[in-house]
Coordinates of C-alpha atoms in Angstrom, one line a residue:
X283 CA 0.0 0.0 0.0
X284 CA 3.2 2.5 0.8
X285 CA 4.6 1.9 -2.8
X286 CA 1.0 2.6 -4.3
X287 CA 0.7 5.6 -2.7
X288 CA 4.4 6.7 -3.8
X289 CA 3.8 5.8 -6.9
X290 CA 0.3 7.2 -7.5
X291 CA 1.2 10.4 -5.1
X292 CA 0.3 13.0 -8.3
X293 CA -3.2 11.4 -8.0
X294 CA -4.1 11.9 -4.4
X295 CA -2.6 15.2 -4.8
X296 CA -5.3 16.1 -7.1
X297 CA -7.9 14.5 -5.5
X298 CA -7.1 17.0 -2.1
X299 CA -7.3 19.7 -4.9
X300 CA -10.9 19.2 -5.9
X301 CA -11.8 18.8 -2.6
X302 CA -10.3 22.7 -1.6
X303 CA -11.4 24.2 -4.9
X304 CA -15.0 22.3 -4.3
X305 CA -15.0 24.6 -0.6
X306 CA -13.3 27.2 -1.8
X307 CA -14.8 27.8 -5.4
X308 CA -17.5 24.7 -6.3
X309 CA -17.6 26.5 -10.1
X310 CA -14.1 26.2 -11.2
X311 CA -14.2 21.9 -10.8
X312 CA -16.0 22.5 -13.8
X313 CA -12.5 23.3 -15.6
X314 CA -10.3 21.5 -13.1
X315 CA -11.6 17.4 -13.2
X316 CA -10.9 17.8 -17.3
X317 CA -7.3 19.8 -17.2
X318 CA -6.5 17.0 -14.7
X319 CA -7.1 14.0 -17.3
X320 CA -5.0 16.0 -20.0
X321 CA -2.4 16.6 -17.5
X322 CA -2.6 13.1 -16.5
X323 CA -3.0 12.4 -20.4
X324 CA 0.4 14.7 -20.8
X325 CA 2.3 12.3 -18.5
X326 CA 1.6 9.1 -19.7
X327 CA -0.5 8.4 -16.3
X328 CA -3.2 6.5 -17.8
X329 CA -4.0 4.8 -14.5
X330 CA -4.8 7.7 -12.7
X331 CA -6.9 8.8 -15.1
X332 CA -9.3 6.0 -14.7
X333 CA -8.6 6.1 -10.7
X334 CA -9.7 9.8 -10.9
X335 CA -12.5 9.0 -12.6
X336 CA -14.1 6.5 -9.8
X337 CA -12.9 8.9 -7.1
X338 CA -15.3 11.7 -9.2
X339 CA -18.1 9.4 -9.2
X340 CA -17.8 8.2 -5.2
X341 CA -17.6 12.2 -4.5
X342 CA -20.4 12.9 -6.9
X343 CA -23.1 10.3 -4.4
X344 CA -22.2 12.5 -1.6
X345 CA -25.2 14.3 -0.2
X346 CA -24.0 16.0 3.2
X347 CA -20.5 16.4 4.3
X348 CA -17.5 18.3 2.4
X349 CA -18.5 21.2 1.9
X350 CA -19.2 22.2 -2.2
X351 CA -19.5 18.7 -2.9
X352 CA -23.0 19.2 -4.8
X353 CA -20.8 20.0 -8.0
X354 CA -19.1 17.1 -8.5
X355 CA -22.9 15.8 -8.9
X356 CA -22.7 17.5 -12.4
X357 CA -18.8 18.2 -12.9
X358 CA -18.1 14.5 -13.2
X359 CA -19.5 14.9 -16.6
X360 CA -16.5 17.3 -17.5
X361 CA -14.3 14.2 -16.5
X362 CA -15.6 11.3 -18.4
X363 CA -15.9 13.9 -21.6
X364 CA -12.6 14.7 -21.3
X365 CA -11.7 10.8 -21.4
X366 CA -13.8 10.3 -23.9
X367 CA -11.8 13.2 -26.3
X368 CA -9.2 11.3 -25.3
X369 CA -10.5 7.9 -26.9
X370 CA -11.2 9.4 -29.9
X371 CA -7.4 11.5 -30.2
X372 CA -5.8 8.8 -29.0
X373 CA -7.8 6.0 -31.1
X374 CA -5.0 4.4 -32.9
X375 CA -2.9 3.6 -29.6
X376 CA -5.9 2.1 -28.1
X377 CA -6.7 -0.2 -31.0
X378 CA -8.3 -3.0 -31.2
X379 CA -11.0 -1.7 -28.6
X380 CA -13.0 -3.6 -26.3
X381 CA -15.8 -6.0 -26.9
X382 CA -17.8 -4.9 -23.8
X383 CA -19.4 -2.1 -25.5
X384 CA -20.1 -3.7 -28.9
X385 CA -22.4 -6.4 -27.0
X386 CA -24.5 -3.8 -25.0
X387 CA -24.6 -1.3 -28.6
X388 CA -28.3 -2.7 -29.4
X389 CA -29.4 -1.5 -26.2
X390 CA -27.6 2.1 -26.0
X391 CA -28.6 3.0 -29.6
X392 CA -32.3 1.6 -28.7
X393 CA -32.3 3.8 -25.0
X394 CA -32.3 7.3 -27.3
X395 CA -36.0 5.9 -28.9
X396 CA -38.0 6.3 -25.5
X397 CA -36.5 9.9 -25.5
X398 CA -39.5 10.8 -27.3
X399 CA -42.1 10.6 -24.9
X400 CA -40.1 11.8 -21.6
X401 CA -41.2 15.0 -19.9
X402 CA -37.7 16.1 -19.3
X403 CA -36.5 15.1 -22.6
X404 CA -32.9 16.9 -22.6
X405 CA -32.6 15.3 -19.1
X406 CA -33.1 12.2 -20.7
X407 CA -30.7 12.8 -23.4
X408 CA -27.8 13.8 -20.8
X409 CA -28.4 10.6 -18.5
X410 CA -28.7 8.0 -22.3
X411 CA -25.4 9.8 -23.3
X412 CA -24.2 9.1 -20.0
X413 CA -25.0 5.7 -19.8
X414 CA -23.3 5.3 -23.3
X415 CA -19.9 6.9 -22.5
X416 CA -19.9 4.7 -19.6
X417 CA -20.0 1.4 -21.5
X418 CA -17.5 2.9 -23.9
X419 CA -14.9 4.4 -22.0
X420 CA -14.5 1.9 -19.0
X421 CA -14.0 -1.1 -20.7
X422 CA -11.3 0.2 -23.2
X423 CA -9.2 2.6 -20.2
X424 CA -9.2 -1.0 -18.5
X425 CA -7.8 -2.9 -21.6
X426 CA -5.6 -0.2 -22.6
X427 CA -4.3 0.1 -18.7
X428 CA -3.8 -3.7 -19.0
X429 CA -1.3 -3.6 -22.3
X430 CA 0.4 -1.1 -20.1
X431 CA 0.6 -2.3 -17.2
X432 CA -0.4 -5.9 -17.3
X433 CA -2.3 -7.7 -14.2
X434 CA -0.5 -4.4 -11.9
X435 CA -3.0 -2.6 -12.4
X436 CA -5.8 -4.5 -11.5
X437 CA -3.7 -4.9 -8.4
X438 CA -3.0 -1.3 -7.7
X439 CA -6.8 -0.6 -8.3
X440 CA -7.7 -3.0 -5.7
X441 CA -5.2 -1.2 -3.4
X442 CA -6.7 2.1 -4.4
X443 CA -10.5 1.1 -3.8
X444 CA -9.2 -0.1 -0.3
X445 CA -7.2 2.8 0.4
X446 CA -10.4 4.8 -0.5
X447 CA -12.7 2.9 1.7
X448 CA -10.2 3.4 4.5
X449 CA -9.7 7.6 4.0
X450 CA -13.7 7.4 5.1
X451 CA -12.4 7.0 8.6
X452 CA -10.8 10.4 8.5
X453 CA -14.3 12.1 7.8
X454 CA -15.6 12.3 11.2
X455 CA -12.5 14.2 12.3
X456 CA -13.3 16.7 9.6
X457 CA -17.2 16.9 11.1
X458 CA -17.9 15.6 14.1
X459 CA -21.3 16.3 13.7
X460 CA -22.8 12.6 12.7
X461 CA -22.6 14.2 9.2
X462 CA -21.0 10.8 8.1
X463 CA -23.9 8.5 9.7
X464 CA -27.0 7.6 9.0
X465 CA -29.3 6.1 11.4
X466 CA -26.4 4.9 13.3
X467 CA -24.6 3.3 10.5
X468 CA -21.8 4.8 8.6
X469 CA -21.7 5.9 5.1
X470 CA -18.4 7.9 4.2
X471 CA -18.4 9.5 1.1
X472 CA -21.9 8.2 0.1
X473 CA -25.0 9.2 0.0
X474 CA -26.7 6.1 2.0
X475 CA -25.0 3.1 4.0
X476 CA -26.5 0.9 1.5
X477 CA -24.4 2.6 -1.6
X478 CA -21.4 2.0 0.4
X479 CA -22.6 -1.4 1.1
X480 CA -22.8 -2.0 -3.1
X481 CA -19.4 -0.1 -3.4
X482 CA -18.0 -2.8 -1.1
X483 CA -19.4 -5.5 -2.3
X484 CA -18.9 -5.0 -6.0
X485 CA -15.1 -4.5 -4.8
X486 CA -15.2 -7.8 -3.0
X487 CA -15.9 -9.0 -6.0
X488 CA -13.7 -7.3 -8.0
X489 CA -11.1 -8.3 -5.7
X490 CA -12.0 -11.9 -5.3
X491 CA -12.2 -12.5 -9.5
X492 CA -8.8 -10.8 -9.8
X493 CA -7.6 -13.2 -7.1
X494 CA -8.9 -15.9 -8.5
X495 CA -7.1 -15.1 -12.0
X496 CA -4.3 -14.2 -10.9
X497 CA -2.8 -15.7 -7.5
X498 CA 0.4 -14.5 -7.8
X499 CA -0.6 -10.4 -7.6
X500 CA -1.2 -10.1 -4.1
X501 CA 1.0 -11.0 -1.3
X502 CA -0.5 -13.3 1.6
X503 CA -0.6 -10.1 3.8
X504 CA -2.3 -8.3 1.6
X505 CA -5.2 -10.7 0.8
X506 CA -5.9 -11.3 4.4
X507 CA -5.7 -7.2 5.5
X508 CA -8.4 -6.5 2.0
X509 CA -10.3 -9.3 3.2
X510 CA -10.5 -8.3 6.7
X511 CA -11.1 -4.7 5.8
X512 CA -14.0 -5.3 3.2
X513 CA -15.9 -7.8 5.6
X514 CA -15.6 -4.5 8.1
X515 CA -17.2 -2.3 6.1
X516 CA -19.8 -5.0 4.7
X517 CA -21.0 -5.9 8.4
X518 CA -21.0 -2.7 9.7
X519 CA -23.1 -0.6 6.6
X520 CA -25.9 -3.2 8.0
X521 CA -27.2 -3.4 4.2
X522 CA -29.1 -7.1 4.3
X523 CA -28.9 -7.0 0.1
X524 CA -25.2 -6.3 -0.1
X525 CA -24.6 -8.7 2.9
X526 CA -26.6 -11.2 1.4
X527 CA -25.3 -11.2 -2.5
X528 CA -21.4 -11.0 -0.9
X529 CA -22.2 -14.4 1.0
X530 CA -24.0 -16.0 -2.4
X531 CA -21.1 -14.9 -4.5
X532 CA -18.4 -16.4 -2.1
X533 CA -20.4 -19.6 -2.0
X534 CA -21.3 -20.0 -5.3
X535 CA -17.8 -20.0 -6.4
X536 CA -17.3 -23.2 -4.3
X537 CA -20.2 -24.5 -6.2
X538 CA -19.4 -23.3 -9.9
X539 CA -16.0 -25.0 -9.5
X540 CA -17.3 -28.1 -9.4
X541 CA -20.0 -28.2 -12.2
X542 CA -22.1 -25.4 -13.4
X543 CA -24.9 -27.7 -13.8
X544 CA -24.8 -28.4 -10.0
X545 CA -24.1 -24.3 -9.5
X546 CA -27.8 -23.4 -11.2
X547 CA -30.0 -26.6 -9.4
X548 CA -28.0 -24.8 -6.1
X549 CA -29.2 -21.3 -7.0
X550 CA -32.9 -22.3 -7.1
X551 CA -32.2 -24.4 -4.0
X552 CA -30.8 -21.2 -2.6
X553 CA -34.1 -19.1 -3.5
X554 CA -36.1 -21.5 -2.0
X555 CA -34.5 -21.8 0.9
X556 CA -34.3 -18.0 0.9
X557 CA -38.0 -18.1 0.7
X558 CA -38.8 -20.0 3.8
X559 CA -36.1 -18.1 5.5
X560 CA -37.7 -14.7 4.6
X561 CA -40.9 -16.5 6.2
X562 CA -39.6 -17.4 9.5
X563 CA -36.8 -14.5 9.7
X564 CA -38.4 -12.3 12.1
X565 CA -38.1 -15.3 14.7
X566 CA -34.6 -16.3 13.6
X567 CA -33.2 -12.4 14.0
X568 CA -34.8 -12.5 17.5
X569 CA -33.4 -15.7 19.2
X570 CA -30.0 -14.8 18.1
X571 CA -30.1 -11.1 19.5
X572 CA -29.5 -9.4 15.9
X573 CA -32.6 -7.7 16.3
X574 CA -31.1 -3.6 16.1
X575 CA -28.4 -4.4 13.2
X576 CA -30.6 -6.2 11.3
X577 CA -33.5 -4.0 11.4
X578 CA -35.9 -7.0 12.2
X579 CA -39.1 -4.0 12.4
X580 CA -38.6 -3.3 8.7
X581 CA -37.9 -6.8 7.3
X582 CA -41.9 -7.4 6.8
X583 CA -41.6 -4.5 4.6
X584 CA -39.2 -5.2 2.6
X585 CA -37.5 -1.6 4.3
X586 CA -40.6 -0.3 2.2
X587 CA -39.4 -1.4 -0.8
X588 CA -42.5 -3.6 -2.0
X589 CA -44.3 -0.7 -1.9
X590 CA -41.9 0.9 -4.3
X591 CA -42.2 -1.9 -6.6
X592 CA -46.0 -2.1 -5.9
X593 CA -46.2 1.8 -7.1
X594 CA -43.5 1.3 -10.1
X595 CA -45.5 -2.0 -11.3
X596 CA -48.8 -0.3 -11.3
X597 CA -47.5 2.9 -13.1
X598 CA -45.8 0.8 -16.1
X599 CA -49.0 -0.3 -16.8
X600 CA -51.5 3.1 -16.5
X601 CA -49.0 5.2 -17.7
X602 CA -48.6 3.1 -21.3
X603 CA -44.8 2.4 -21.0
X604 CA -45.1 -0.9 -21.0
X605 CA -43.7 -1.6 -24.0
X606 CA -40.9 1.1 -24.9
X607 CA -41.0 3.1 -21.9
X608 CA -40.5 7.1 -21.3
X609 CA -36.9 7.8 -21.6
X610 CA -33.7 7.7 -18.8
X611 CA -34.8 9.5 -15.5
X612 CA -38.2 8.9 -16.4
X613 CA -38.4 6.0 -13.1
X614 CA -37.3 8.9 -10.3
X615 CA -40.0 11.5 -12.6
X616 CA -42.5 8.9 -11.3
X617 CA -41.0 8.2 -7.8
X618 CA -40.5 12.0 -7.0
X619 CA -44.6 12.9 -8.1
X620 CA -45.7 10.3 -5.2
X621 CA -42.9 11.4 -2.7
X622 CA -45.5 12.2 -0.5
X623 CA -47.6 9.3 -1.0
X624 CA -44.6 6.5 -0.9
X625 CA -43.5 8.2 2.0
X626 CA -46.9 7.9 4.0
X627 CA -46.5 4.4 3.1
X628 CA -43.1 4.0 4.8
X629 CA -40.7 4.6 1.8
X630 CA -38.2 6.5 0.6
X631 CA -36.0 7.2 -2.3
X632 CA -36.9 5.4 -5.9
X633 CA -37.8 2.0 -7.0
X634 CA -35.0 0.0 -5.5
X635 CA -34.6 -2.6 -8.5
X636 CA -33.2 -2.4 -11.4
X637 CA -35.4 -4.5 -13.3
X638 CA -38.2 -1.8 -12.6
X639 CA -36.1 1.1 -13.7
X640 CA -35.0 0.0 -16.5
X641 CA -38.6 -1.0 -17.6
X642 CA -39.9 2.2 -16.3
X643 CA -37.4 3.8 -18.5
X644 CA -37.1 1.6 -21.8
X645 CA -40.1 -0.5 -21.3
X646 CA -40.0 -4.3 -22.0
X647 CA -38.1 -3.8 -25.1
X648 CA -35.1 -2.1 -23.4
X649 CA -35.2 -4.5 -20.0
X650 CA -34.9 -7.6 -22.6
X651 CA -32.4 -5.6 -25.0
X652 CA -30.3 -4.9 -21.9
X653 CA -30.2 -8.5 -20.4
X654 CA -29.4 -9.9 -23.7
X655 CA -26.4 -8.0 -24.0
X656 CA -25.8 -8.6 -19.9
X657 CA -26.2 -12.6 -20.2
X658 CA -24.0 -13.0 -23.6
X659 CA -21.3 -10.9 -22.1
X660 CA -21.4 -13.4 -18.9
X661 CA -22.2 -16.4 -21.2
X662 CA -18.5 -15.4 -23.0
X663 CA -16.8 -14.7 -19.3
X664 CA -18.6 -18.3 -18.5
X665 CA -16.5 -19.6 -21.0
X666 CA -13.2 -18.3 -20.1
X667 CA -13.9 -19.1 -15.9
X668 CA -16.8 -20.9 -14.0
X669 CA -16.2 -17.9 -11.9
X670 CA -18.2 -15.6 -14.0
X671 CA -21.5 -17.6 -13.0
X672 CA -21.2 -16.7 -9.5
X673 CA -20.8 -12.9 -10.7
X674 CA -23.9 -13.3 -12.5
X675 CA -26.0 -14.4 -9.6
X676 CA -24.8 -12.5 -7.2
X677 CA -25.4 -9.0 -9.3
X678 CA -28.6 -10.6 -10.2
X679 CA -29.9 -11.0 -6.9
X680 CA -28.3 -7.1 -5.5
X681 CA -30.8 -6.2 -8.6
X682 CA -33.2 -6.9 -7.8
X683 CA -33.4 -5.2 -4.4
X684 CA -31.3 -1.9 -5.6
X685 CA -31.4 0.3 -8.8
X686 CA -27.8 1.3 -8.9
X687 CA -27.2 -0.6 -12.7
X688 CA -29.6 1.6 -14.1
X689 CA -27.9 4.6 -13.2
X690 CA -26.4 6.7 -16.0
X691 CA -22.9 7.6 -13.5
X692 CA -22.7 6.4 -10.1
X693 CA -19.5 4.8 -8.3
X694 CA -21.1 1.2 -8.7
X695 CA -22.0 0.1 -12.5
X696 CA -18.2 1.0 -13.4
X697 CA -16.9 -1.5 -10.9
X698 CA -19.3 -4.0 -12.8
X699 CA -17.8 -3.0 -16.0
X700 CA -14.5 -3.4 -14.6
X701 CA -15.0 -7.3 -13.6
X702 CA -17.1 -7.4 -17.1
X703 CA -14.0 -6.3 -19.2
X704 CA -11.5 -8.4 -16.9
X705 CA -13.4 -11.7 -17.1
X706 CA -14.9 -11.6 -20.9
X707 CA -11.7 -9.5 -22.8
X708 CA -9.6 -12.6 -24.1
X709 CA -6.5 -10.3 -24.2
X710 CA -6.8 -10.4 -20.8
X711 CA -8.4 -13.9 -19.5
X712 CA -5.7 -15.1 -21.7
X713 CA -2.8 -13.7 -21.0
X714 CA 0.1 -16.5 -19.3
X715 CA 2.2 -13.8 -18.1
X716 CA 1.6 -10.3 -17.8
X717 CA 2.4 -8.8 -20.4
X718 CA 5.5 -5.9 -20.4
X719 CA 4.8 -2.3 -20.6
X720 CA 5.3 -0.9 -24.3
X721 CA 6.6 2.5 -25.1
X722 CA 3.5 5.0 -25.4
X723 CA 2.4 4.7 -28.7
X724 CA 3.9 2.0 -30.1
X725 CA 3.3 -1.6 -30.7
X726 CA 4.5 -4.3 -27.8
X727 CA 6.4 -6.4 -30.6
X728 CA 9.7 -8.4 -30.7
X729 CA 11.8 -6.9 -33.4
X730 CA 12.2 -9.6 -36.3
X731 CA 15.2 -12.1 -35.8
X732 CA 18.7 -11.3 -37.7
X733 CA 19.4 -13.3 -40.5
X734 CA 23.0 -13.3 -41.9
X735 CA 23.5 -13.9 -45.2
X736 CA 25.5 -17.2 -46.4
X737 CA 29.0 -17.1 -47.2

């Protein structure tokens, strides 16, 4: 961790910046976040490009705390425009580009049609755009950082989403006001202890695959201080769905080793189990004195949850977006008009599922677009490791019970991407060694072998 922060020390340097300028002068992040990726772009720091673009979005889901924060919530666009300049000036260097995007293309090109019937259409357009640049940029900075760096820098990313979860315990010293906390439980830099909860468990995830790949990357210390650090902050968010999707992916994996055949009968086993659990849980909670962490009043509920997807179901259908829905942002249009109501009801926030949202959004014919191009990317990571099936269940179960894959830019569908591009990208998956640096801009080749002529 000491040789990742010496060698990444330019990074966290700017990141202290933005948080100054953001108190100081909120307006001028606007110009800093893209100076900083062509700065970074100037000296060949490709890395900390894409690190400063997942510290941007973590910053941006900050609702109360460093003060002039509320930019970044709009800034962070500045950033990922400025990378994506950067993909197109720099194309050549970054050829061939990633598959990831290609497979979702169907669905991103199909997300402008609902555009049409939004009520905040230019909204619309700015979230779709988004969404798009998302797909686009992450999966080819993470290939390109790969033929730079090799399997490194999935290491050092690990390190730096660590390091980042632990700089939340400095927060409290900079407001000791209970700023940080929510209900009792902590949540850092995020807006809600269940986004942390997502962030940490997509970056269990993250950190388990790369693991798993590659077993050499991290020493023994190292794997048991990430471990012990992420199961910290995934107990103590209190986030059942998180919680429950870390222990199905780490079990699964045990599973999917053996035979993916055996790894899908267990997953239904595991629902209806779940099922019966869900039932009797109440009971369970009580007899082993969990009652306050687990929130055992709300659990009957669903936190009010089912009454969110109750509301979202019944709107689909009155509101005639059943079939090609209304346009990104249309799903928290919907949610904000009932505020009131939902919150008589005992919720708050929007639909908490991503299936809904996306329906809400691109009706049917998006949410079946969108899975398509979700399942064939994990059918070709399937292929490569069995791993890739515990992924998939896992992230279809979180879901299911949190809308965060819908989102055009928050700090969790980039981690997916991530684990997306490092488990389906053959250039990766395949690589027997990790591969040597190459001089910026040119090609990683051998120079042909000298022949000498015959006497």
């Amino acid at each position: 961790m000491k040789r990742f922060l010496q060698a990444h020390f330019p990074l966290v340097v700017f990141i202290l910046l933005w948080i100054v300028v953001a108190a100081m002068a909120p307006i001028l992040l606007y110009a800093v976040l893209p100076i900083g990726v062509f700065l970074f772009r100037r000296a060949e720091r490709w890395p900390d490009i894409f690190f400063g673009l997942v510290m941007s979005l973590v910053l941006s889901d900050m609702l109360h705390g460093l003060p002039g924060m509320d930019a970044m919530k709009t800034a962070k666009y500045t950033y990922i425009l400025a990378m994506g300049l950067l993909l197109v000036t720099d194309r050549a260097r970054l050829m061939p580009m990633a598959r990831v995007f290609p497979i979702f293309l169907p669905f991103l090109v199909y997300a402008f049609l609902p555009i049409l019937r939004s009520e905040v259409p230019m909204l619309a357009f700015q979230k779709t755009v988004s969404y798009a640049l998302l797909f686009l940029v992450v999966p080819n900075y993470v290939l390109y950082n790969f033929r730079l760096q090799g399997w490194d820098f999935f290491g050092n990313l690990v390190r730096f989403l660590v390091f980042l979860l632990l700089a939340q315990q400095l927060l409290p010293w900079v407001d000791g006001n209970g700023t940080y906390f929510l209900a009792g439980r902590f949540k850092g830099f995020f807006g809600n202890p269940n986004g942390m909860a997502i962030f940490v468990y997509l970056t269990l995830v993250l950190f388990v695959v790369v693991n798993h790949l590659r077993t050499d990357l991290f020493r023994r210390a190292e794997v048991v201080f990430f471990s012990l650090v992420l199961a910290y902050y995934l107990i103590t968010c209190g986030a059942r769905t998180s919680l429950m999707s870390a222990v199905m992916f780490l079990l699964f994996i045990q599973v999917f080793r053996i035979s993916v055949f055996l790894g899908i009968i267990s997953f239904f086993a595991f629902v209806g189990i779940g099922e019966l659990l869900i039932a009797n849980l109440p009971a369970i909670i009580n007899a082993l004195g969990l009652h306050d962490y687990l929130r055992v009043d709300t659990i009957s509920d669903g936190s009010g949850r089912y009454v969110a997807w109750q509301y979202a179901w019944q709107q689909i259908n009155e509101q005639g977006v059943f079939l090609f829905g209304a346009g990104f942002e249309h799903e928290n249009v919907v949610m904000q008009r009932a505020k009131m109501l939902l919150s008589s009801l005992g919720h708050q926030g929007g639909a908490h599922n991503s299936y809904l949202v996306f329906w809400l959004n691109t009706g049917i014919v998006g949410l079946l677009l969108f899975l398509r191009s979700l399942f064939l990317v994990f059918i070709k990571a399937g292929k490569n490791t069995p791993i890739a099936l515990a992924v998939l269940f896992s992230v279809l179960f979180s879901i299911l019970y949190e809308s965060w894959l819908a989102g055009s830019l928050n700090p969790y569908t980039i981690l997916l991407l991530v684990i997306l591009t490092v488990m389906s990208e053959e250039e990766i998956i395949g690589a027997k060694e990790v591969p040597v640096a190459a001089e910026p801009g040119t090609a990683a080749e051998q120079p042909p072998p000298l022949v000498l002529p015959a006497r």
